[in-house]
PDB file of C-alpha atoms in Angstrom:
ATOM      1  CA  MET A   1       6.951  30.587  -1.072  1.00 52.00           C
ATOM      2  CA  ARG A   2       8.218  32.863   1.291  1.00 51.00           C
ATOM      3  CA  PHE A   3       8.117  31.907   4.676  1.00 54.00           C
ATOM      4  CA  LEU A   4       6.029  34.418   6.952  1.00 53.00           C
ATOM      5  CA  ASP A   5       8.006  34.592   9.944  1.00 54.00           C
ATOM      6  CA  GLN A   6      10.049  37.603  11.526  1.00 58.00           C
ATOM      7  CA  ARG A   7      13.283  36.020  12.352  1.00 72.00           C
ATOM      8  CA  PRO A   8      15.683  35.570   9.617  1.00 75.00           C
ATOM      9  CA  GLU A   9      17.966  33.370  11.274  1.00 77.00           C
ATOM     10  CA  GLU A  10      15.273  30.729  11.746  1.00 76.00           C
ATOM     11  CA  ASN A  11      13.915  31.272   8.539  1.00 82.00           C
ATOM     12  CA  ALA A  12      17.267  30.537   6.593  1.00 85.00           C
ATOM     13  CA  LEU A  13      17.830  27.295   8.992  1.00 85.00           C
ATOM     14  CA  LEU A  14      14.057  26.231   7.983  1.00 88.00           C
ATOM     15  CA  GLU A  15      15.023  26.832   4.100  1.00 89.00           C
ATOM     16  CA  GLN A  16      18.059  24.543   4.371  1.00 88.00           C
ATOM     17  CA  THR A  17      16.407  21.889   6.373  1.00 89.00           C
ATOM     18  CA  LEU A  18      13.786  21.567   3.674  1.00 91.00           C
ATOM     19  CA  ALA A  19      16.520  21.351   1.011  1.00 90.00           C
ATOM     20  CA  ASN A  20      18.309  18.573   2.875  1.00 88.00           C
ATOM     21  CA  PHE A  21      14.908  17.081   3.200  1.00 90.00           C
ATOM     22  CA  LYS A  22      14.025  17.138  -0.475  1.00 92.00           C
ATOM     23  CA  ARG A  23      17.544  16.033  -1.440  1.00 89.00           C
ATOM     24  CA  SER A  24      17.047  13.060   1.439  1.00 89.00           C
ATOM     25  CA  VAL A  25      13.937  12.031  -0.390  1.00 91.00           C
ATOM     26  CA  HIS A  26      15.137  12.489  -4.068  1.00 92.00           C
ATOM     27  CA  ALA A  27      18.324  10.220  -2.929  1.00 89.00           C
ATOM     28  CA  TRP A  28      16.184   7.515  -1.335  1.00 88.00           C
ATOM     29  CA  SER A  29      13.655   7.349  -4.147  1.00 90.00           C
ATOM     30  CA  GLU A  30      16.185   7.237  -6.677  1.00 89.00           C
ATOM     31  CA  ALA A  31      18.064   4.228  -4.558  1.00 87.00           C
ATOM     32  CA  GLU A  32      14.917   2.667  -4.382  1.00 86.00           C
ATOM     33  CA  TYR A  33      13.672   2.840  -8.300  1.00 84.00           C
ATOM     34  CA  SER A  34      16.769   1.724  -9.446  1.00 83.00           C
ATOM     35  CA  ARG A  35      16.972  -1.170  -6.959  1.00 78.00           C
ATOM     36  CA  PRO A  36      16.710  -4.761  -8.969  1.00 75.00           C
ATOM     37  CA  HIS A  37      12.731  -5.210  -8.198  1.00 65.00           C
ATOM     38  CA  GLU A  38      12.005  -9.016  -6.293  1.00 62.00           C
ATOM     39  CA  ALA A  39       8.380  -7.949  -6.268  1.00 53.00           C
ATOM     40  CA  ALA A  40       7.107 -11.159  -8.195  1.00 55.00           C
ATOM     41  CA  ARG A  41       8.913 -13.494  -6.238  1.00 55.00           C
ATOM     42  CA  VAL A  42       7.580 -12.064  -2.856  1.00 53.00           C
ATOM     43  CA  TYR A  43       4.095 -12.045  -4.037  1.00 56.00           C
ATOM     44  CA  ARG A  44       4.145 -15.678  -4.998  1.00 57.00           C
ATOM     45  CA  HIS A  45       5.185 -16.348  -1.659  1.00 60.00           C
ATOM     46  CA  THR A  46       2.506 -14.679  -0.147  1.00 65.00           C
ATOM     47  CA  ASN A  47       0.174 -16.230  -2.631  1.00 73.00           C
ATOM     48  CA  TRP A  48       1.442 -19.495  -1.514  1.00 78.00           C
ATOM     49  CA  ARG A  49       0.822 -18.712   1.986  1.00 81.00           C
ATOM     50  CA  LEU A  50      -2.354 -17.567   1.658  1.00 83.00           C
ATOM     51  CA  ALA A  51      -3.054 -20.576  -0.644  1.00 87.00           C
ATOM     52  CA  ALA A  52      -1.981 -22.926   1.912  1.00 88.00           C
ATOM     53  CA  GLY A  53      -3.754 -21.314   4.909  1.00 89.00           C
ATOM     54  CA  LEU A  54      -7.066 -21.233   3.026  1.00 90.00           C
ATOM     55  CA  ALA A  55      -6.739 -24.819   2.579  1.00 92.00           C
ATOM     56  CA  LEU A  56      -5.899 -25.709   5.942  1.00 92.00           C
ATOM     57  CA  GLY A  57      -8.614 -23.553   7.036  1.00 93.00           C
ATOM     58  CA  CYS A  58     -11.069 -25.410   4.771  1.00 93.00           C
ATOM     59  CA  VAL A  59      -9.928 -28.688   5.979  1.00 94.00           C
ATOM     60  CA  LEU A  60     -10.075 -27.755   9.402  1.00 94.00           C
ATOM     61  CA  ALA A  61     -13.681 -26.427   9.074  1.00 94.00           C
ATOM     62  CA  ALA A  62     -14.568 -29.312   6.961  1.00 93.00           C
ATOM     63  CA  GLY A  63     -13.200 -31.976   9.485  1.00 93.00           C
ATOM     64  CA  SER A  64     -14.808 -29.908  12.407  1.00 93.00           C
ATOM     65  CA  VAL A  65     -18.420 -29.840  10.676  1.00 93.00           C
ATOM     66  CA  ALA A  66     -17.363 -33.753   9.517  1.00 93.00           C
ATOM     67  CA  GLY A  67     -16.749 -34.884  13.193  1.00 92.00           C
ATOM     68  CA  GLY A  68     -19.770 -32.938  14.312  1.00 92.00           C
ATOM     69  CA  VAL A  69     -22.268 -34.731  12.018  1.00 93.00           C
ATOM     70  CA  TYR A  70     -20.706 -37.911  13.102  1.00 93.00           C
ATOM     71  CA  GLU A  71     -20.688 -37.550  16.576  1.00 92.00           C
ATOM     72  CA  ARG A  72     -24.449 -36.541  16.352  1.00 92.00           C
ATOM     73  CA  HIS A  73     -25.289 -39.478  14.142  1.00 92.00           C
ATOM     74  CA  TYR A  74     -23.547 -41.861  16.546  1.00 92.00           C
ATOM     75  CA  ARG A  75     -25.817 -40.427  19.384  1.00 92.00           C
ATOM     76  CA  GLN A  76     -28.809 -40.856  17.198  1.00 92.00           C
ATOM     77  CA  GLU A  77     -28.049 -44.464  16.894  1.00 92.00           C
ATOM     78  CA  LEU A  78     -27.204 -45.394  20.536  1.00 92.00           C
ATOM     79  CA  ALA A  79     -30.360 -43.467  21.636  1.00 93.00           C
ATOM     80  CA  LYS A  80     -32.542 -45.715  18.944  1.00 93.00           C
ATOM     81  CA  ILE A  81     -30.655 -48.862  20.353  1.00 93.00           C
ATOM     82  CA  ALA A  82     -31.327 -48.000  24.046  1.00 92.00           C
ATOM     83  CA  ALA A  83     -34.805 -46.746  23.257  1.00 93.00           C
ATOM     84  CA  ALA A  84     -35.696 -50.162  21.495  1.00 93.00           C
ATOM     85  CA  ALA A  85     -33.902 -52.093  24.549  1.00 92.00           C
ATOM     86  CA  ARG A  86     -35.976 -50.401  26.850  1.00 92.00           C
ATOM     87  CA  ALA A  87     -38.962 -50.969  25.071  1.00 92.00           C
ATOM     88  CA  ALA A  88     -38.087 -54.798  24.782  1.00 92.00           C
ATOM     89  CA  LYS A  89     -37.559 -55.050  28.551  1.00 91.00           C
ATOM     90  CA  GLN A  90     -41.067 -53.314  29.355  1.00 91.00           C
ATOM     91  CA  GLN A  91     -42.726 -55.657  26.864  1.00 91.00           C
ATOM     92  CA  LYS A  92     -40.969 -58.461  28.705  1.00 90.00           C
ATOM     93  CA  LEU A  93     -42.112 -57.343  31.984  1.00 90.00           C
ATOM     94  CA  ALA A  94     -45.994 -56.592  31.164  1.00 89.00           C
ATOM     95  CA  ALA A  95     -45.755 -59.959  29.540  1.00 87.00           C
ATOM     96  CA  PHE A  96     -44.381 -61.672  32.636  1.00 84.00           C
ATOM     97  CA  LYS A  97     -46.810 -59.404  34.720  1.00 83.00           C
ATOM     98  CA  SER A  98     -49.921 -60.454  32.758  1.00 81.00           C
ATOM     99  CA  ALA A  99     -49.002 -64.158  33.063  1.00 79.00           C
ATOM    100  CA  SER A 100     -48.534 -64.075  36.389  1.00 77.00           C
ATOM    101  CA  GLN A 101     -51.534 -62.469  37.233  1.00 77.00           C
ATOM    102  CA  THR A 102     -53.608 -65.117  35.136  1.00 75.00           C
ATOM    103  CA  GLY A 103     -51.971 -68.223  36.914  1.00 77.00           C
ATOM    104  CA  ASP A 104     -52.588 -66.526  40.852  1.00 79.00           C
ATOM    105  CA  GLU A 105     -56.384 -66.427  39.436  1.00 82.00           C
ATOM    106  CA  ASP A 106     -56.658 -69.415  38.178  1.00 83.00           C
ATOM    107  CA  LEU A 107     -55.162 -71.096  41.526  1.00 83.00           C
ATOM    108  CA  LEU A 108     -57.724 -69.081  43.644  1.00 85.00           C
ATOM    109  CA  ALA A 109     -60.701 -70.428  41.859  1.00 85.00           C
ATOM    110  CA  LYS A 110     -59.246 -74.272  42.349  1.00 83.00           C
ATOM    111  CA  VAL A 111     -59.065 -73.946  45.843  1.00 81.00           C
ATOM    112  CA  ASP A 112     -62.456 -72.146  46.418  1.00 80.00           C
ATOM    113  CA  SER A 113     -63.973 -75.100  44.605  1.00 79.00           C
ATOM    114  CA  ASP A 114     -62.066 -77.461  46.351  1.00 77.00           C
ATOM    115  CA  VAL A 115     -62.959 -76.193  49.356  1.00 72.00           C
ATOM    116  CA  SER A 116     -66.755 -75.642  48.497  1.00 68.00           C
ATOM    117  CA  ARG A 117     -66.830 -79.079  47.716  1.00 67.00           C
ATOM    118  CA  GLU A 118     -65.035 -80.122  51.021  1.00 65.00           C
ATOM    119  CA  VAL A 119     -66.872 -78.277  53.755  1.00 62.00           C
ATOM    120  CA  PRO A 120     -70.909 -78.849  53.918  1.00 63.00           C
ATOM    121  CA  SER A 121     -73.144 -76.108  54.084  1.00 65.00           C
ATOM    122  CA  ALA A 122     -74.234 -74.520  57.092  1.00 69.00           C
ATOM    123  CA  MET A 123     -77.645 -75.459  56.772  1.00 69.00           C
ATOM    124  CA  GLU A 124     -77.248 -79.277  55.298  1.00 70.00           C
ATOM    125  CA  PRO A 125     -77.823 -81.351  58.445  1.00 70.00           C
ATOM    126  CA  LEU A 126     -81.095 -79.168  59.272  1.00 73.00           C
ATOM    127  CA  ALA A 127     -82.467 -79.849  55.500  1.00 73.00           C
ATOM    128  CA  GLN A 128     -81.752 -83.269  56.164  1.00 74.00           C
ATOM    129  CA  LEU A 129     -83.736 -83.478  59.268  1.00 77.00           C
ATOM    130  CA  MET A 130     -86.306 -81.618  57.699  1.00 78.00           C
ATOM    131  CA  ALA A 131     -86.218 -84.422  54.477  1.00 76.00           C
ATOM    132  CA  GLU A 132     -86.490 -87.066  56.932  1.00 76.00           C
ATOM    133  CA  GLY A 133     -89.221 -85.783  58.694  1.00 75.00           C
ATOM    134  CA  ASP A 134     -91.404 -85.455  55.819  1.00 74.00           C
ATOM    135  CA  ALA A 135     -90.869 -89.020  54.948  1.00 71.00           C
ATOM    136  CA  LYS A 136     -92.420 -90.293  58.273  1.00 64.00           C
TER     137      LYS A 136
ATOM    138  CA  MET B   1     -13.078   5.449 -46.478  1.00 53.00           C
ATOM    139  CA  THR B   2     -13.050   1.996 -46.972  1.00 58.00           C
ATOM    140  CA  ARG B   3     -13.411  -0.607 -44.180  1.00 59.00           C
ATOM    141  CA  GLY B   4      -9.902  -1.351 -44.504  1.00 62.00           C
ATOM    142  CA  LYS B   5      -8.533   2.026 -44.479  1.00 60.00           C
ATOM    143  CA  ALA B   6     -10.797   3.190 -41.377  1.00 58.00           C
ATOM    144  CA  LYS B   7      -9.411   0.374 -39.513  1.00 58.00           C
ATOM    145  CA  GLU B   8      -5.823   0.982 -40.325  1.00 60.00           C
ATOM    146  CA  PHE B   9      -6.492   5.043 -39.154  1.00 54.00           C
ATOM    147  CA  VAL B  10      -7.928   3.362 -35.989  1.00 54.00           C
ATOM    148  CA  GLY B  11      -4.793   1.073 -35.664  1.00 57.00           C
ATOM    149  CA  HIS B  12      -2.312   4.065 -36.025  1.00 56.00           C
ATOM    150  CA  ALA B  13      -4.485   6.201 -33.650  1.00 56.00           C
ATOM    151  CA  VAL B  14      -4.090   3.608 -31.131  1.00 56.00           C
ATOM    152  CA  GLU B  15      -0.203   3.198 -31.449  1.00 60.00           C
ATOM    153  CA  ALA B  16       0.392   6.673 -31.663  1.00 57.00           C
ATOM    154  CA  ALA B  17      -1.909   7.213 -28.106  1.00 60.00           C
ATOM    155  CA  ALA B  18       0.341   4.232 -26.791  1.00 64.00           C
ATOM    156  CA  GLU B  19       3.417   5.786 -27.956  1.00 65.00           C
ATOM    157  CA  ASP B  20       2.469   9.110 -26.086  1.00 80.00           C
ATOM    158  CA  PHE B  21       1.323   7.243 -23.392  1.00 82.00           C
ATOM    159  CA  SER B  22       4.669   5.310 -22.904  1.00 85.00           C
ATOM    160  CA  SER B  23       6.530   8.550 -23.099  1.00 86.00           C
ATOM    161  CA  VAL B  24       4.506   9.881 -20.485  1.00 85.00           C
ATOM    162  CA  VAL B  25       5.374   7.028 -18.037  1.00 86.00           C
ATOM    163  CA  GLU B  26       9.167   7.489 -18.999  1.00 86.00           C
ATOM    164  CA  ALA B  27       8.881  11.042 -17.652  1.00 88.00           C
ATOM    165  CA  HIS B  28       6.602  10.918 -14.491  1.00 91.00           C
ATOM    166  CA  ARG B  29       7.050   7.538 -13.085  1.00 92.00           C
ATOM    167  CA  PRO B  30      10.199   8.361 -11.233  1.00 93.00           C
ATOM    168  CA  GLN B  31       8.015  11.539  -9.754  1.00 93.00           C
ATOM    169  CA  ILE B  32       4.885   9.668  -8.922  1.00 94.00           C
ATOM    170  CA  PHE B  33       7.022   6.888  -7.392  1.00 94.00           C
ATOM    171  CA  ARG B  34       8.958   9.564  -5.487  1.00 94.00           C
ATOM    172  CA  PHE B  35       6.065  11.171  -3.844  1.00 94.00           C
ATOM    173  CA  LEU B  36       4.090   8.086  -2.861  1.00 94.00           C
ATOM    174  CA  LEU B  37       7.358   6.865  -1.260  1.00 92.00           C
ATOM    175  CA  ALA B  38       7.371   9.916   0.612  1.00 91.00           C
ATOM    176  CA  SER B  39       3.726   9.854   1.536  1.00 91.00           C
ATOM    177  CA  THR B  40       3.881   5.889   2.571  1.00 90.00           C
ATOM    178  CA  ARG B  41       7.491   5.662   3.701  1.00 87.00           C
ATOM    179  CA  ASP B  42       6.535   2.049   2.112  1.00 88.00           C
ATOM    180  CA  VAL B  43       8.865   0.701  -0.747  1.00 88.00           C
ATOM    181  CA  ASP B  44       6.495  -1.955  -1.907  1.00 88.00           C
ATOM    182  CA  LEU B  45       3.467  -0.198  -1.287  1.00 90.00           C
ATOM    183  CA  ALA B  46       4.725   2.702  -3.684  1.00 92.00           C
ATOM    184  CA  GLU B  47       5.707   0.790  -6.361  1.00 92.00           C
ATOM    185  CA  THR B  48       2.085  -0.940  -6.185  1.00 92.00           C
ATOM    186  CA  LEU B  49       0.702   2.132  -6.174  1.00 93.00           C
ATOM    187  CA  THR B  50       2.781   3.572  -8.945  1.00 93.00           C
ATOM    188  CA  GLN B  51       1.784   0.671 -10.933  1.00 93.00           C
ATOM    189  CA  GLU B  52      -1.839   1.342 -10.356  1.00 93.00           C
ATOM    190  CA  CYS B  53      -1.880   4.653 -10.857  1.00 94.00           C
ATOM    191  CA  PHE B  54      -0.445   3.833 -14.493  1.00 93.00           C
ATOM    192  CA  LEU B  55      -2.619   1.372 -15.301  1.00 93.00           C
ATOM    193  CA  LYS B  56      -5.599   3.506 -14.328  1.00 92.00           C
ATOM    194  CA  ALA B  57      -4.095   6.141 -16.249  1.00 91.00           C
ATOM    195  CA  TYR B  58      -3.540   3.857 -19.406  1.00 91.00           C
ATOM    196  CA  ARG B  59      -7.214   2.910 -18.849  1.00 90.00           C
ATOM    197  CA  ASN B  60      -8.316   6.607 -19.002  1.00 88.00           C
ATOM    198  CA  TRP B  61      -5.954   8.064 -21.364  1.00 84.00           C
ATOM    199  CA  GLU B  62      -8.214   8.704 -24.237  1.00 83.00           C
ATOM    200  CA  ARG B  63     -10.359  10.708 -21.679  1.00 82.00           C
ATOM    201  CA  PHE B  64      -7.125  13.287 -20.667  1.00 81.00           C
ATOM    202  CA  ARG B  65      -8.031  16.271 -22.189  1.00 78.00           C
ATOM    203  CA  GLY B  66      -4.959  18.399 -21.464  1.00 75.00           C
ATOM    204  CA  GLU B  67      -6.876  20.719 -19.390  1.00 77.00           C
ATOM    205  CA  SER B  68      -4.034  20.367 -16.824  1.00 81.00           C
ATOM    206  CA  SER B  69      -0.744  18.967 -17.492  1.00 88.00           C
ATOM    207  CA  ALA B  70       0.053  15.146 -17.407  1.00 88.00           C
ATOM    208  CA  MET B  71       1.822  15.119 -14.501  1.00 90.00           C
ATOM    209  CA  THR B  72      -0.712  17.192 -12.620  1.00 92.00           C
ATOM    210  CA  TRP B  73      -3.187  14.857 -14.035  1.00 91.00           C
ATOM    211  CA  LEU B  74      -1.389  11.731 -12.876  1.00 93.00           C
ATOM    212  CA  MET B  75      -0.592  13.181  -9.543  1.00 93.00           C
ATOM    213  CA  ARG B  76      -4.004  13.453  -8.799  1.00 93.00           C
ATOM    214  CA  ILE B  77      -4.676   9.698  -9.847  1.00 94.00           C
ATOM    215  CA  ALA B  78      -2.036   8.550  -7.120  1.00 94.00           C
ATOM    216  CA  ILE B  79      -3.379  11.062  -4.622  1.00 94.00           C
ATOM    217  CA  ASN B  80      -6.712   9.258  -5.022  1.00 94.00           C
ATOM    218  CA  LEU B  81      -5.674   5.511  -5.146  1.00 93.00           C
ATOM    219  CA  GLU B  82      -3.495   6.581  -1.868  1.00 91.00           C
ATOM    220  CA  LYS B  83      -6.470   7.733  -0.128  1.00 90.00           C
ATOM    221  CA  ASP B  84      -8.374   4.605  -1.283  1.00 89.00           C
ATOM    222  CA  HIS B  85      -5.595   2.217  -0.046  1.00 88.00           C
ATOM    223  CA  TRP B  86      -5.711   3.895   3.615  1.00 83.00           C
ATOM    224  CA  ARG B  87      -9.584   3.890   3.515  1.00 82.00           C
ATOM    225  CA  ASN B  88      -9.955   0.489   2.699  1.00 80.00           C
ATOM    226  CA  ARG B  89      -7.151  -0.666   5.265  1.00 74.00           C
ATOM    227  CA  ARG B  90      -8.934   1.214   7.833  1.00 69.00           C
ATOM    228  CA  ILE B  91     -12.185  -0.763   6.861  1.00 66.00           C
ATOM    229  CA  GLN B  92     -10.379  -4.019   6.580  1.00 61.00           C
ATOM    230  CA  PHE B  93      -8.372  -3.594   9.599  1.00 58.00           C
ATOM    231  CA  TRP B  94      -8.032  -7.512  10.076  1.00 57.00           C
ATOM    232  CA  ARG B  95      -5.947  -7.877   6.804  1.00 54.00           C
ATOM    233  CA  HIS B  96      -2.335  -7.182   6.734  1.00 51.00           C
ATOM    234  CA  THR B  97      -2.269  -5.513   9.965  1.00 50.00           C
ATOM    235  CA  ARG B  98       1.524  -5.623   9.497  1.00 51.00           C
ATOM    236  CA  THR B  99       3.015  -2.138   8.567  1.00 59.00           C
ATOM    237  CA  ASN B 100       6.122  -1.937   6.161  1.00 63.00           C
ATOM    238  CA  SER B 101       6.649   1.481   6.333  1.00 66.00           C
ATOM    239  CA  VAL B 102      10.300   2.453   6.931  1.00 67.00           C
ATOM    240  CA  ASP B 103      11.400   3.810  10.406  1.00 67.00           C
ATOM    241  CA  MET B 104      12.166   7.528  10.156  1.00 65.00           C
ATOM    242  CA  ASP B 105      15.321   7.280  11.463  1.00 66.00           C
ATOM    243  CA  GLU B 106      16.112   5.120   8.350  1.00 68.00           C
ATOM    244  CA  ALA B 107      14.190   7.505   5.905  1.00 66.00           C
ATOM    245  CA  SER B 108      16.546  10.431   7.148  1.00 64.00           C
ATOM    246  CA  GLU B 109      19.658   8.125   6.205  1.00 70.00           C
ATOM    247  CA  TRP B 110      19.281   9.116   2.708  1.00 69.00           C
ATOM    248  CA  LEU B 111      21.019  12.213   2.362  1.00 70.00           C
ATOM    249  CA  PRO B 112      23.919  12.944  -0.396  1.00 68.00           C
ATOM    250  CA  SER B 113      27.392  13.536   1.340  1.00 65.00           C
ATOM    251  CA  GLY B 114      28.242  16.694  -1.284  1.00 65.00           C
ATOM    252  CA  GLU B 115      30.986  18.373  -0.211  1.00 55.00           C
ATOM    253  CA  ARG B 116      30.263  18.692   3.458  1.00 70.00           C
ATOM    254  CA  SER B 117      31.932  17.753   6.552  1.00 76.00           C
ATOM    255  CA  VAL B 118      30.963  14.809   8.586  1.00 77.00           C
ATOM    256  CA  GLU B 119      29.650  16.741  11.388  1.00 80.00           C
ATOM    257  CA  GLN B 120      27.651  19.028   8.897  1.00 79.00           C
ATOM    258  CA  GLN B 121      26.144  15.971   7.267  1.00 80.00           C
ATOM    259  CA  MET B 122      25.270  14.682  10.773  1.00 82.00           C
ATOM    260  CA  LEU B 123      23.642  17.930  11.733  1.00 83.00           C
ATOM    261  CA  ALA B 124      21.750  17.830   8.258  1.00 83.00           C
ATOM    262  CA  ARG B 125      20.846  14.128   8.817  1.00 84.00           C
ATOM    263  CA  GLU B 126      19.408  15.199  12.655  1.00 86.00           C
ATOM    264  CA  GLN B 127      17.491  18.117  10.750  1.00 86.00           C
ATOM    265  CA  VAL B 128      15.931  15.848   8.167  1.00 88.00           C
ATOM    266  CA  GLY B 129      15.000  13.084  10.932  1.00 89.00           C
ATOM    267  CA  ARG B 130      12.712  16.150  12.650  1.00 89.00           C
ATOM    268  CA  VAL B 131      11.311  16.905   9.470  1.00 91.00           C
ATOM    269  CA  TRP B 132      10.360  13.617   9.029  1.00 90.00           C
ATOM    270  CA  LYS B 133       8.974  13.042  12.519  1.00 90.00           C
ATOM    271  CA  ALA B 134       6.627  16.568  12.059  1.00 91.00           C
ATOM    272  CA  VAL B 135       5.303  15.213   8.450  1.00 91.00           C
ATOM    273  CA  THR B 136       4.579  12.059  10.394  1.00 88.00           C
ATOM    274  CA  GLY B 137       2.341  14.114  12.628  1.00 89.00           C
ATOM    275  CA  LEU B 138       0.275  15.792   9.961  1.00 91.00           C
ATOM    276  CA  SER B 139      -2.788  15.322   8.684  1.00 91.00           C
ATOM    277  CA  GLU B 140      -3.279  13.066   5.182  1.00 90.00           C
ATOM    278  CA  ARG B 141      -3.924  16.607   3.396  1.00 92.00           C
ATOM    279  CA  GLN B 142      -1.265  18.729   4.974  1.00 94.00           C
ATOM    280  CA  ARG B 143       1.220  16.213   4.373  1.00 94.00           C
ATOM    281  CA  THR B 144       0.199  15.708   0.595  1.00 94.00           C
ATOM    282  CA  VAL B 145       0.267  19.709  -0.119  1.00 95.00           C
ATOM    283  CA  PHE B 146       3.593  19.774   2.086  1.00 95.00           C
ATOM    284  CA  LEU B 147       5.157  17.035  -0.011  1.00 94.00           C
ATOM    285  CA  LEU B 148       3.846  18.287  -3.201  1.00 95.00           C
ATOM    286  CA  ARG B 149       5.533  21.794  -2.445  1.00 95.00           C
ATOM    287  CA  TYR B 150       8.634  20.983  -1.004  1.00 94.00           C
ATOM    288  CA  VAL B 151       9.742  17.608  -2.284  1.00 93.00           C
ATOM    289  CA  GLU B 152       8.173  18.218  -5.857  1.00 93.00           C
ATOM    290  CA  ASP B 153       8.465  21.618  -6.245  1.00 92.00           C
ATOM    291  CA  LEU B 154       4.766  21.982  -7.330  1.00 93.00           C
ATOM    292  CA  GLU B 155       3.515  25.435  -7.861  1.00 93.00           C
ATOM    293  CA  LEU B 156       0.218  26.643  -5.471  1.00 94.00           C
ATOM    294  CA  SER B 157      -1.989  26.171  -8.943  1.00 93.00           C
ATOM    295  CA  GLU B 158      -0.739  22.850  -9.632  1.00 93.00           C
ATOM    296  CA  ILE B 159      -0.864  21.668  -6.073  1.00 94.00           C
ATOM    297  CA  ALA B 160      -4.689  23.154  -6.181  1.00 94.00           C
ATOM    298  CA  GLN B 161      -5.296  20.971  -9.657  1.00 92.00           C
ATOM    299  CA  ALA B 162      -3.784  17.392  -8.115  1.00 92.00           C
ATOM    300  CA  THR B 163      -5.444  17.720  -4.949  1.00 92.00           C
ATOM    301  CA  GLY B 164      -8.955  19.187  -6.161  1.00 91.00           C
ATOM    302  CA  LEU B 165      -8.518  21.791  -3.557  1.00 93.00           C
ATOM    303  CA  ASN B 166      -9.004  25.487  -4.194  1.00 93.00           C
ATOM    304  CA  GLU B 167      -5.341  27.727  -3.903  1.00 93.00           C
ATOM    305  CA  GLY B 168      -6.485  29.347  -0.750  1.00 94.00           C
ATOM    306  CA  THR B 169      -6.910  26.006   1.106  1.00 95.00           C
ATOM    307  CA  VAL B 170      -4.001  24.758  -0.293  1.00 95.00           C
ATOM    308  CA  LYS B 171      -2.153  27.839   1.437  1.00 95.00           C
ATOM    309  CA  ALA B 172      -4.085  27.377   4.680  1.00 95.00           C
ATOM    310  CA  HIS B 173      -2.784  23.331   4.895  1.00 95.00           C
ATOM    311  CA  LEU B 174       0.735  24.571   3.617  1.00 94.00           C
ATOM    312  CA  SER B 175       1.019  27.028   6.457  1.00 94.00           C
ATOM    313  CA  ARG B 176       0.027  24.918   8.963  1.00 94.00           C
ATOM    314  CA  ALA B 177       1.984  21.974   8.087  1.00 94.00           C
ATOM    315  CA  LEU B 178       5.204  24.353   7.983  1.00 92.00           C
ATOM    316  CA  GLY B 179       4.140  25.893  11.371  1.00 92.00           C
ATOM    317  CA  LYS B 180       4.423  22.056  12.549  1.00 92.00           C
ATOM    318  CA  VAL B 181       7.680  21.266  10.941  1.00 90.00           C
ATOM    319  CA  ARG B 182       9.011  24.925  12.271  1.00 89.00           C
ATOM    320  CA  GLY B 183       7.878  23.978  15.722  1.00 89.00           C
ATOM    321  CA  GLU B 184       9.659  20.608  15.612  1.00 87.00           C
ATOM    322  CA  LEU B 185      12.677  22.146  14.388  1.00 84.00           C
ATOM    323  CA  ARG B 186      12.292  24.711  17.142  1.00 82.00           C
ATOM    324  CA  GLY B 187      11.530  22.621  19.866  1.00 76.00           C
ATOM    325  CA  LYS B 188      14.244  20.267  19.608  1.00 56.00           C
ATOM    326  CA  ARG B 189      16.901  22.950  19.341  1.00 50.00           C
TER     327      ARG B 189
END
């Protein structure tokens, strides 16, 4: 392909540079092509690393999930125990309350009856006089 | 034809095709590798893509009808593989973020000494470095066309076949690429 430029000096330089570029690429490619290859070892290394990374990632993920599940379960158990303790306490309190209430009521009734027995009725002396007058 | 004879015939045909293919590999492998190396500046990637190219070619060898030369056909496969590689890399950007591309200066170190003086060699090395710089700044298509023309010495029609572009487009890409190389050489002089 001809270089469509007016300056012949520049064209000569471009042509020479492109020729050098071509020789350079050819030399590099030949050197790399005939070089002994160690690609398999590199790939195995990469695969090993990849596998180890994956395994570690899986272990970490499984660990964090298991930890989360265990923590949740533990908290649920604690909440259950606390709820049971609370319920028992409430029950006890209610029983105590009801027991003390009935005790008070009995005592009041007893006092009432005792007092009523000891103190005469307000109209009792008049009733007695009336009974004596009738007898006369 | 008996079944045994038919089997034998098919076996011979397969053997012949394999033999044909192995001669094609032998003849064109260095050139495909060279093109991919210049395109990517990554030795490992160029080797991998070359292997993939010949594997793909082997699988499709029966479909190759000789409408273009084997070289052009293989080059087309290589170009497509390279395109796919960069596309996948763009999508899977979280994988292999590290690039193995050789530095431009390192790439321009490769220059046969010939009979030139040390000064001439240094000058040539500098010029080659500038071309690498310009090539790195080219678009994917411009770079492909430029390398096929000035490194692989393909004709415009062959480049058109290998890239799937028409000759006019190839010329336009080539002209732009050359303009950039010229600008790089002119700018640093």
